[in-house]
Each structure stands twice: as structure tokens, then as C-alpha cells.
């Protein structure tokens, strides 16, 4: 694995490929570019992460649904701006068996058009609103750029997309706020630092009034978009005729929003918290939260195994815990579980048993310490909380270090920072410089307008 | 909704369409034939059903994974018998954006070929085996037959497919048994009666050594295949070169099995248990298990609402429960929740409150009864168990009535039973008549060899 220096991963790209393989996250050897396989360990991280977002959405009145993956060409073509944004990226099904299809079918790049086609059928009067639905599905983009596992895929295996319709503009605005607050909570629980900005006009979602985006910063200093929230206004509802009767008996078009999160969440969990020894997983998404390693010495096997099982029984109802009783050296076991980022390791040896103590190892700090046997449950709970607190703080510190606030617009300086230190450069918001020309001048991407520590900025970065 | 007579739904087809719409299960109005939308209520039934199967698979050492949906043509074409079985049914992606693809990509009809391509990379020595993986995904069949919601789809939205590899033939045989016992448990928990048979040679899965199938009987007397388990032998491992070193240092090809369950589970839950008033849901998959309906009389609103909330609080940690406080007549509420098959309804009225009693209504029997307030929790637990027991027994009774055991092979009689009474006809197993000709002669499908009440039969039926 690539070396780490001063807390930064020197060759992040190499490290990232390496960890996906060694930790059993994702296998890139599938014979289609931009498609890969979620391995059991990686799938579990995904499962726990998506349980979190599901819970947050269910609690706020979103209903989970499932829409077809195929979209007839004429449906996709309905919203002109939208299709224009996707036309180079759409995969087309043209044949069923040996039969050419009458109408070409697109693999969904995202589901505005099919969902809004159905919403038209569901909405008659204002009491039918709001509608707040979501689905977790695969989506497809025929990427011409360099693909990267879980970051830039041709099959996005996990796309959580929410779609809402409301009876007033104000309510749609509020929905944008709710979506932002849901995503903030989600990333906070995972300890993923983020900057929220309003994307510039030329970079908004095709068909949206405006786009709010969440960005984080990867260990190589490049910025990764990890979530977006769009206010669609009445653009789609006019095209798809989502019309309702208002309380006064008038007709109006629904006001809509949509927002999404992808596999990049999983990439971020890996990238943001990992170190040179492997993954460091937030306990909430760790497939195993605790691994018990029996230290077996001659003639002491029975007592060690017995104690290991006793500890397992004490913890199993509350935590995802496992006894690693493979017949190999403990050092090899430690190494394996450190790569996989298991937050806590309990070592059970004959000496500890005699003295009534238990040895705990923290993956985040690589510290080992002893606790009294009867204190175990309390100490574990406390330590897991501390681990989460610590990795989150560490991530936020790194993130802040990567943010450079400038007091004025100095193109040379911006370019220099972005090519040497990288991260995000914030310059004071000025309407007259807020245009695509600036992107060219600094050879970087304008993330958008953002509020940072009480001031309004233009955020600029090199992005993925 | 269509009328019921003698416990049978006269026009099942009409009833089924009706219930999908009225109970909010699945919307068929999507503009592609054989594709539809899982609505929130239907999606929840699906979620709870698939939680059950997931648990059964996880407990028996299966690992959840996720494989790409696209399969390069050359990969799919590798196993000749397999592709032949699917070639008329495969959807082909031929273009990415406006660019024709070098290699056509199939939408997975099922995932043997991509999964076994990867297994080859994972298997080196016998200690790498067994591998037991599964995934829950959408799959595609370009059906030329009449499509039916959740029964015969072009996009199968929910396909649970498991794939295993083993180091001996015996172990693969055992895996087939394990799969059958998992599916038996699953259908038993849902109260779905089933007949397990070994499909005839001419109807086995393309590429399999043999196929075991689960069939149930729908209210119209027609048979529905609801799960299959395949022993693949070394057919795929030879093609995909899944080779391992045996304990003695030899090389061998892995022995494989695969088994699947689809959206038909959801169709079966609906069809098997429903009645003329709507759905009757097994509590384990009911999106709501209990609905509380406050009966509001003049001047008594406050006390009724307070009691309703108290009951809600007492039940909410253990059950999926909801207070229906809509401002409409109670009769309308009763009607709505009966259609949706909520197992229990609690009616809260001022008189009951005064007398310290609570009124409970059972959806399955349409019975109403009173319990002492302090007995509520116990009575609810008991009643939910009774409901499950009752709907299961009822389903099994109907199923048995639909099975006709004949002592000899009388073609005329078989034809008559299958066209009038329908269901399954069992005739004593005789090798000499076990062939495709028999299917033609009786104008029905041979399900296969089956053991029923200790005897070996050939099962024949009209199928979906």
C-alpha cells in the first residue's frame, strides 16, 4: 500500500485501488469498463450506509417506491433541456431478442421523466400533494471520461433519488431545505465533512431552477461532489402536465424538487477516514464493529476460547461482533482486521484472564489498553463513541486545512494554491467575476456560491 | 371488485388487477408493456418479504453482493445451452449516447455467466470453497407471452438469485437441499402452500443438471411457479474455468448450484390470502399491523383521541401501528383498511373507554370482539398469531382441495379435471409415460416428479 506522510496519503489513487481489493470492497475485474462487483464486505458497508439514509427519509415522510429502469425514448425526450444534458450519456436498448424495438428504450440516467409521467396520474387536487417518494436503484451513464470505482461509474450501482411535488413554490423551497438538512445529518453521522454550495447557472442540473451541491475533499486535495439537491420549479410539471386544483378552484402546475446520493458515499467513507494501514470505518457502518482474537498458548486453548465465547455472548446482542478462531498467527489476524477497518479488537490471552482484565485495541489510534472485566460493556460503548468522535474531528480538521479563504481575487494566487496545496479556494463573492471565464482563467472548477463562517464566497477547486 | 363464491374468487384476473390498484400495490400505467411501478404500500410488503428471505440466507452463511446488470455478449454466449434458453428473451444495449458499442451488452436475464466469470478469479484451492453469494436485483426478459403485473414481467423488479460453488458433488447436492429448506421456511412463514417437484428434463433450467421447483395454486386453480433451485453440476464451471486444487493436489472443476425467487412472491401473498373485500396480509409482511380508529362523538373527541394515543404508545415499539385520525366517517376508514388487509383494527369509542374495554376487529374473519383494557397487549399478540395460523390453514386447505390424486393414468379424466376443477393432478409415477407427449395428450404442463404423502407422482397442471 502507498505510504502516508503527515497524515496525507501520498499516492491516493494507488492507495484507493489497493484498499478496494485488499479489504474486499469492490472488484474491478468485471469485463466492462466502469462496471464492477460489490463484494460481501463492501456490500455490508453499503447496506448500513443506506439503512441510515432510508431511516432519515422515512422519518421525514418520504415513501420508498420502485420505478422501471427502462424509459421510452419519447418520454425521455419530452423535457428538452433535461435530455440535452444527458443525450451523450444514455445507453440505448434497441433490440428484444432478435426483434428491433419500435421505440428505443433508455437505461435510466436518473428518473425525473418516468416518475413525473406517473405523478401526473396521481395528482388531481391540492390535497393529493405533497408527494415525497424515493427509490434506491442502479442508473447508467455512458461516461466518456476516465472511470473510477465507486466514483465515476458507467453503472452507478446505488443511486438514492428522491422526488417531490408540492402545491406552492414556498413549500418546494422548504423541501430543498429539508433535503439539505437530511443530507447534512447523514454525512455528519458518517463523519464526512462537506461544503454546501449553490452551483453556478452553467453547472446546474439539466431542467432545474437551481442546484445545491455537497462537496467533500479527498486526501489528494481534489474535490468530490457527494450529493445534489435540485429545485425544479415548474419546469417538469409543465412538460408532464402535473396539474392540480388549488384550494380556490384554480389550476396550477406542481412545484417540484429532487435530490440524490450515489455510491460516492461509500467511496467517501473509505477515502476520508482510511490511513496507510487500511480502512478506518465509522462504527455505524462497520460490517464488524468488534473482532475478538483469542491468543492461544500451549495448554491454555480451552480457557482462552471459553473466555472469548463468554465475551462474544455478552456483546452479540448490541454489536456486530465476531470471534476470529482461524488457525493462524495472531499477528496475521491483527493485520487482516486492521486493513478491513474493524473499529475495535479484543485480545483474549491467559494472562489477562488470570488478572481479570481485558485488552482492547482501537483501530483509529492504534492504541492498546486494558479494562476491568466487569467494566467491558461500558468501556466498549464509550470507546466506540470516542472513535467516532475522533475520526470525525480528524476528518473535519483535514478538511478545514484544505480550505483557503482569500480576501481578494488574485488569479495567480488562486492557480498556485489549487495546483500546489489543492483543496478549495474561497474568494469573496462578486457578481461581476462570477462566470465561466473565471474557470478558464484559474484552470479549475467553480463549485458555486457558498456561505462559510458567516461570509458569502465563490468556491473554486480542482474536482474529480 | 369481482364477487366471491364458495370461498373462490370467480374472476380472479379482474379481482387481481383491481386489488393492485385499490390497495396501492403496483401501478400498471407505466408506458412500457410488462413494466410497472411499486407504490409505497406495495413496496413495503416487498421490503418485509425480502427482509425475511435475507435473514434466512444470512443465517445459513450466504453473503449478499451486487453484480453489474450489463453482460457483454461474448460472456453470455459462452455457455451454449444457457444462451440458447434465453436468446429470444434478451434485451440488447447497442448504443452509448450516439456511439454504437463495440460489443453488444445484454440486460441480465439472470446472472450465472457474469457471476461465474468472477468466481473463476476468486477460486484457487479447495479452501476457497464453498462460495455462497446472493443478490437482489432487477432482471429482464423480453416476454412475448401475455404479461401480468408481478407475475410475468419484462422487468422483473425483484429477483433474489443465489449462486454457490463447492468442492464436491455431494456438497452441491446438500446445497440444493439447504436451498429447498430455506424456501420452504420462507413460504411457510408467509402461509403460501407449495408443491416441490423435480422438473422434467425438457423443462429444466438451461445449463442445469436438474431443476427443483416450487409451485403454488392460485384462486383460479392455475399453477404458479414461485421458486426454483438448480443443480448446475460442472456445466458452468467447465465453461468458465472455475478450477480448484483439491486436498490431494489434483485439479477439479467446482460444483455449482443456483436458486431464485422473484416478485411472484408478492403476487402470491396477494392472491393466496385475499378475499372479496381486499387484501388479507400475513402480519409479518403487513406494512401496518394494527390501525387505530378513533370513533368520535360530539363532545367526546378529546377523551377518544387521548385514549387512541395511549394505545398507540403502548403498541408502537412492538408493532407497526397507526392512528387514522382523518376527518371522514369511520365506515370509510374501515373500508379503506380492509382493502389494504391490515390484520387488526382497534376501535376506540367513548362507551368502551367508560367500561374499560377495547374493541378489536380481525380482518381475516371479519370478527369484532372486546377485551379488557389491561389484557390488550396479550390479546393482540395472541390474535396476530391466530390470524397467521388461520390464514395459513385456510390456504393449505384450499390447496389440498385443488390436488387430485389418481390411481391410474386416464387421459380423459386428467383432461376433464384440469379443465373443470383445475389445480394439480397427481398420477402414479411411471417412467414410460413421463415424456413431452403426455403434455400434448392432456393439454397441460407436466410440473415434474414429486413426492406427495409418501408416494411418488407425476404432477400435471395448467400453469400461468
mmCIF file of N, CA, C and O in Angstrom, chain A residues 403-435:
data_model
loop_
_atom_site.group_PDB
_atom_site.id
_atom_site.type_symbol
_atom_site.label_atom_id
_atom_site.label_comp_id
_atom_site.label_asym_id
_atom_site.label_seq_id
_atom_site.Cartn_x
_atom_site.Cartn_y
_atom_site.Cartn_z
ATOM 1 N N UNK A 403 -9.096 24.264 3.176
ATOM 2 C CA UNK A 403 -9.874 25.412 2.714
ATOM 3 C C UNK A 403 -9.071 26.695 2.877
ATOM 4 O O UNK A 403 -8.590 26.993 3.974
ATOM 5 N N UNK A 404 -8.881 27.401 1.792
ATOM 6 C CA UNK A 404 -8.125 28.649 1.828
ATOM 7 C C UNK A 404 -9.080 29.808 1.541
ATOM 8 O O UNK A 404 -9.704 29.851 0.484
ATOM 9 N N UNK A 405 -9.197 30.716 2.516
ATOM 10 C CA UNK A 405 -10.054 31.886 2.309
ATOM 11 C C UNK A 405 -9.192 33.062 1.849
ATOM 12 O O UNK A 405 -8.259 33.441 2.549
ATOM 13 N N UNK A 406 -9.503 33.592 0.695
ATOM 14 C CA UNK A 406 -8.750 34.760 0.211
ATOM 15 C C UNK A 406 -9.586 36.022 0.426
ATOM 16 O O UNK A 406 -10.814 35.979 0.389
ATOM 17 N N UNK A 407 -8.897 37.133 0.614
ATOM 18 C CA UNK A 407 -9.620 38.390 0.859
ATOM 19 C C UNK A 407 -9.881 39.127 -0.448
ATOM 20 O O UNK A 407 -10.687 40.041 -0.508
ATOM 21 N N UNK A 408 -9.102 38.749 -1.479
ATOM 22 C CA UNK A 408 -9.343 39.387 -2.769
ATOM 23 C C UNK A 408 -9.126 38.382 -3.904
ATOM 24 O O UNK A 408 -8.720 37.253 -3.665
ATOM 25 N N UNK A 409 -9.396 38.845 -5.119
ATOM 26 C CA UNK A 409 -9.307 37.948 -6.261
ATOM 27 C C UNK A 409 -7.948 38.106 -6.939
ATOM 28 O O UNK A 409 -7.700 39.071 -7.634
ATOM 29 N N UNK A 410 -7.072 37.168 -6.666
ATOM 30 C CA UNK A 410 -5.733 37.205 -7.246
ATOM 31 C C UNK A 410 -5.568 35.922 -8.058
ATOM 32 O O UNK A 410 -5.315 34.844 -7.506
ATOM 33 N N UNK A 411 -5.770 36.026 -9.377
ATOM 34 C CA UNK A 411 -5.825 34.829 -10.221
ATOM 35 C C UNK A 411 -4.594 33.949 -10.073
ATOM 36 O O UNK A 411 -4.675 32.733 -9.988
ATOM 37 N N UNK A 412 -3.429 34.609 -10.062
ATOM 38 C CA UNK A 412 -2.162 33.888 -9.954
ATOM 39 C C UNK A 412 -2.127 33.063 -8.662
ATOM 40 O O UNK A 412 -1.766 31.885 -8.655
ATOM 41 N N UNK A 413 -2.536 33.715 -7.604
ATOM 42 C CA UNK A 413 -2.529 33.076 -6.285
ATOM 43 C C UNK A 413 -3.497 31.885 -6.249
ATOM 44 O O UNK A 413 -3.171 30.817 -5.733
ATOM 45 N N UNK A 414 -4.700 32.087 -6.813
ATOM 46 C CA UNK A 414 -5.696 31.007 -6.833
ATOM 47 C C UNK A 414 -5.129 29.797 -7.567
ATOM 48 O O UNK A 414 -5.179 28.670 -7.082
ATOM 49 N N UNK A 415 -4.564 30.064 -8.752
ATOM 50 C CA UNK A 415 -3.979 28.972 -9.547
ATOM 51 C C UNK A 415 -2.900 28.232 -8.770
ATOM 52 O O UNK A 415 -2.843 27.018 -8.775
ATOM 53 N N UNK A 416 -2.042 29.022 -8.114
ATOM 54 C CA UNK A 416 -0.925 28.445 -7.367
ATOM 55 C C UNK A 416 -1.443 27.545 -6.231
ATOM 56 O O UNK A 416 -1.006 26.409 -6.072
ATOM 57 N N UNK A 417 -2.369 28.078 -5.456
ATOM 58 C CA UNK A 417 -2.912 27.281 -4.343
ATOM 59 C C UNK A 417 -3.551 25.999 -4.862
ATOM 60 O O UNK A 417 -3.321 24.912 -4.339
ATOM 61 N N UNK A 418 -4.315 26.149 -5.934
ATOM 62 C CA UNK A 418 -5.037 24.975 -6.440
ATOM 63 C C UNK A 418 -4.116 23.935 -7.078
ATOM 64 O O UNK A 418 -4.458 22.768 -7.155
ATOM 65 N N UNK A 419 -2.948 24.371 -7.520
ATOM 66 C CA UNK A 419 -2.068 23.348 -8.096
ATOM 67 C C UNK A 419 -1.087 22.804 -7.057
ATOM 68 O O UNK A 419 -0.625 21.684 -7.169
ATOM 69 N N UNK A 420 -0.794 23.589 -6.012
ATOM 70 C CA UNK A 420 0.156 23.091 -5.002
ATOM 71 C C UNK A 420 -0.530 22.492 -3.783
ATOM 72 O O UNK A 420 -0.455 21.304 -3.507
ATOM 73 N N UNK A 421 -1.264 23.333 -3.071
ATOM 74 C CA UNK A 421 -1.921 22.831 -1.855
ATOM 75 C C UNK A 421 -3.228 22.111 -2.182
ATOM 76 O O UNK A 421 -3.656 21.230 -1.471
ATOM 77 N N UNK A 422 -3.845 22.521 -3.270
ATOM 78 C CA UNK A 422 -5.158 21.989 -3.701
ATOM 79 C C UNK A 422 -6.279 22.381 -2.730
ATOM 80 O O UNK A 422 -6.225 23.436 -2.128
ATOM 81 N N UNK A 423 -7.270 21.510 -2.564
ATOM 82 C CA UNK A 423 -8.403 21.842 -1.709
ATOM 83 C C UNK A 423 -9.320 22.855 -2.360
ATOM 84 O O UNK A 423 -9.423 22.921 -3.578
ATOM 85 N N UNK A 424 -9.991 23.644 -1.519
ATOM 86 C CA UNK A 424 -10.953 24.632 -2.009
ATOM 87 C C UNK A 424 -10.438 26.033 -1.734
ATOM 88 O O UNK A 424 -9.980 26.317 -0.627
ATOM 89 N N UNK A 425 -10.502 26.894 -2.725
ATOM 90 C CA UNK A 425 -10.195 28.307 -2.508
ATOM 91 C C UNK A 425 -11.516 29.077 -2.470
ATOM 92 O O UNK A 425 -12.367 28.910 -3.342
ATOM 93 N N UNK A 426 -11.674 29.870 -1.408
ATOM 94 C CA UNK A 426 -12.867 30.703 -1.294
ATOM 95 C C UNK A 426 -12.479 32.150 -1.548
ATOM 96 O O UNK A 426 -11.575 32.679 -0.895
ATOM 97 N N UNK A 427 -13.135 32.764 -2.521
ATOM 98 C CA UNK A 427 -12.876 34.184 -2.748
ATOM 99 C C UNK A 427 -14.171 34.951 -2.501
ATOM 100 O O UNK A 427 -15.257 34.398 -2.682
ATOM 101 N N UNK A 428 -14.049 36.201 -2.048
ATOM 102 C CA UNK A 428 -15.269 36.962 -1.730
ATOM 103 C C UNK A 428 -16.203 37.006 -2.948
ATOM 104 O O UNK A 428 -15.742 37.164 -4.079
ATOM 105 N N UNK A 429 -17.484 36.837 -2.700
ATOM 106 C CA UNK A 429 -18.460 36.816 -3.790
ATOM 107 C C UNK A 429 -18.562 38.180 -4.469
ATOM 108 O O UNK A 429 -18.812 39.184 -3.807
ATOM 109 N N UNK A 430 -18.339 38.174 -5.777
ATOM 110 C CA UNK A 430 -18.563 39.393 -6.560
ATOM 111 C C UNK A 430 -19.270 38.991 -7.830
ATOM 112 O O UNK A 430 -18.784 38.141 -8.573
ATOM 113 N N UNK A 431 -20.387 39.618 -8.075
ATOM 114 C CA UNK A 431 -21.221 39.224 -9.209
ATOM 115 C C UNK A 431 -20.457 39.313 -10.530
ATOM 116 O O UNK A 431 -20.571 38.449 -11.392
ATOM 117 N N UNK A 432 -19.640 40.347 -10.666
ATOM 118 C CA UNK A 432 -19.012 40.619 -11.966
ATOM 119 C C UNK A 432 -17.943 39.593 -12.363
ATOM 120 O O UNK A 432 -17.616 39.472 -13.542
ATOM 121 N N UNK A 433 -17.422 38.858 -11.413
ATOM 122 C CA UNK A 433 -16.415 37.852 -11.801
ATOM 123 C C UNK A 433 -17.013 36.437 -11.810
ATOM 124 O O UNK A 433 -16.343 35.465 -12.147
ATOM 125 N N UNK A 434 -18.293 36.335 -11.457
ATOM 126 C CA UNK A 434 -18.909 35.015 -11.302
ATOM 127 C C UNK A 434 -19.396 34.501 -12.654
ATOM 128 O O UNK A 434 -20.573 34.568 -12.994
ATOM 129 N N UNK A 435 -18.458 33.980 -13.459
ATOM 130 C CA UNK A 435 -18.820 33.484 -14.788
ATOM 131 C C UNK A 435 -17.833 32.416 -15.248
ATOM 132 O O UNK A 435 -16.808 32.179 -14.607
#
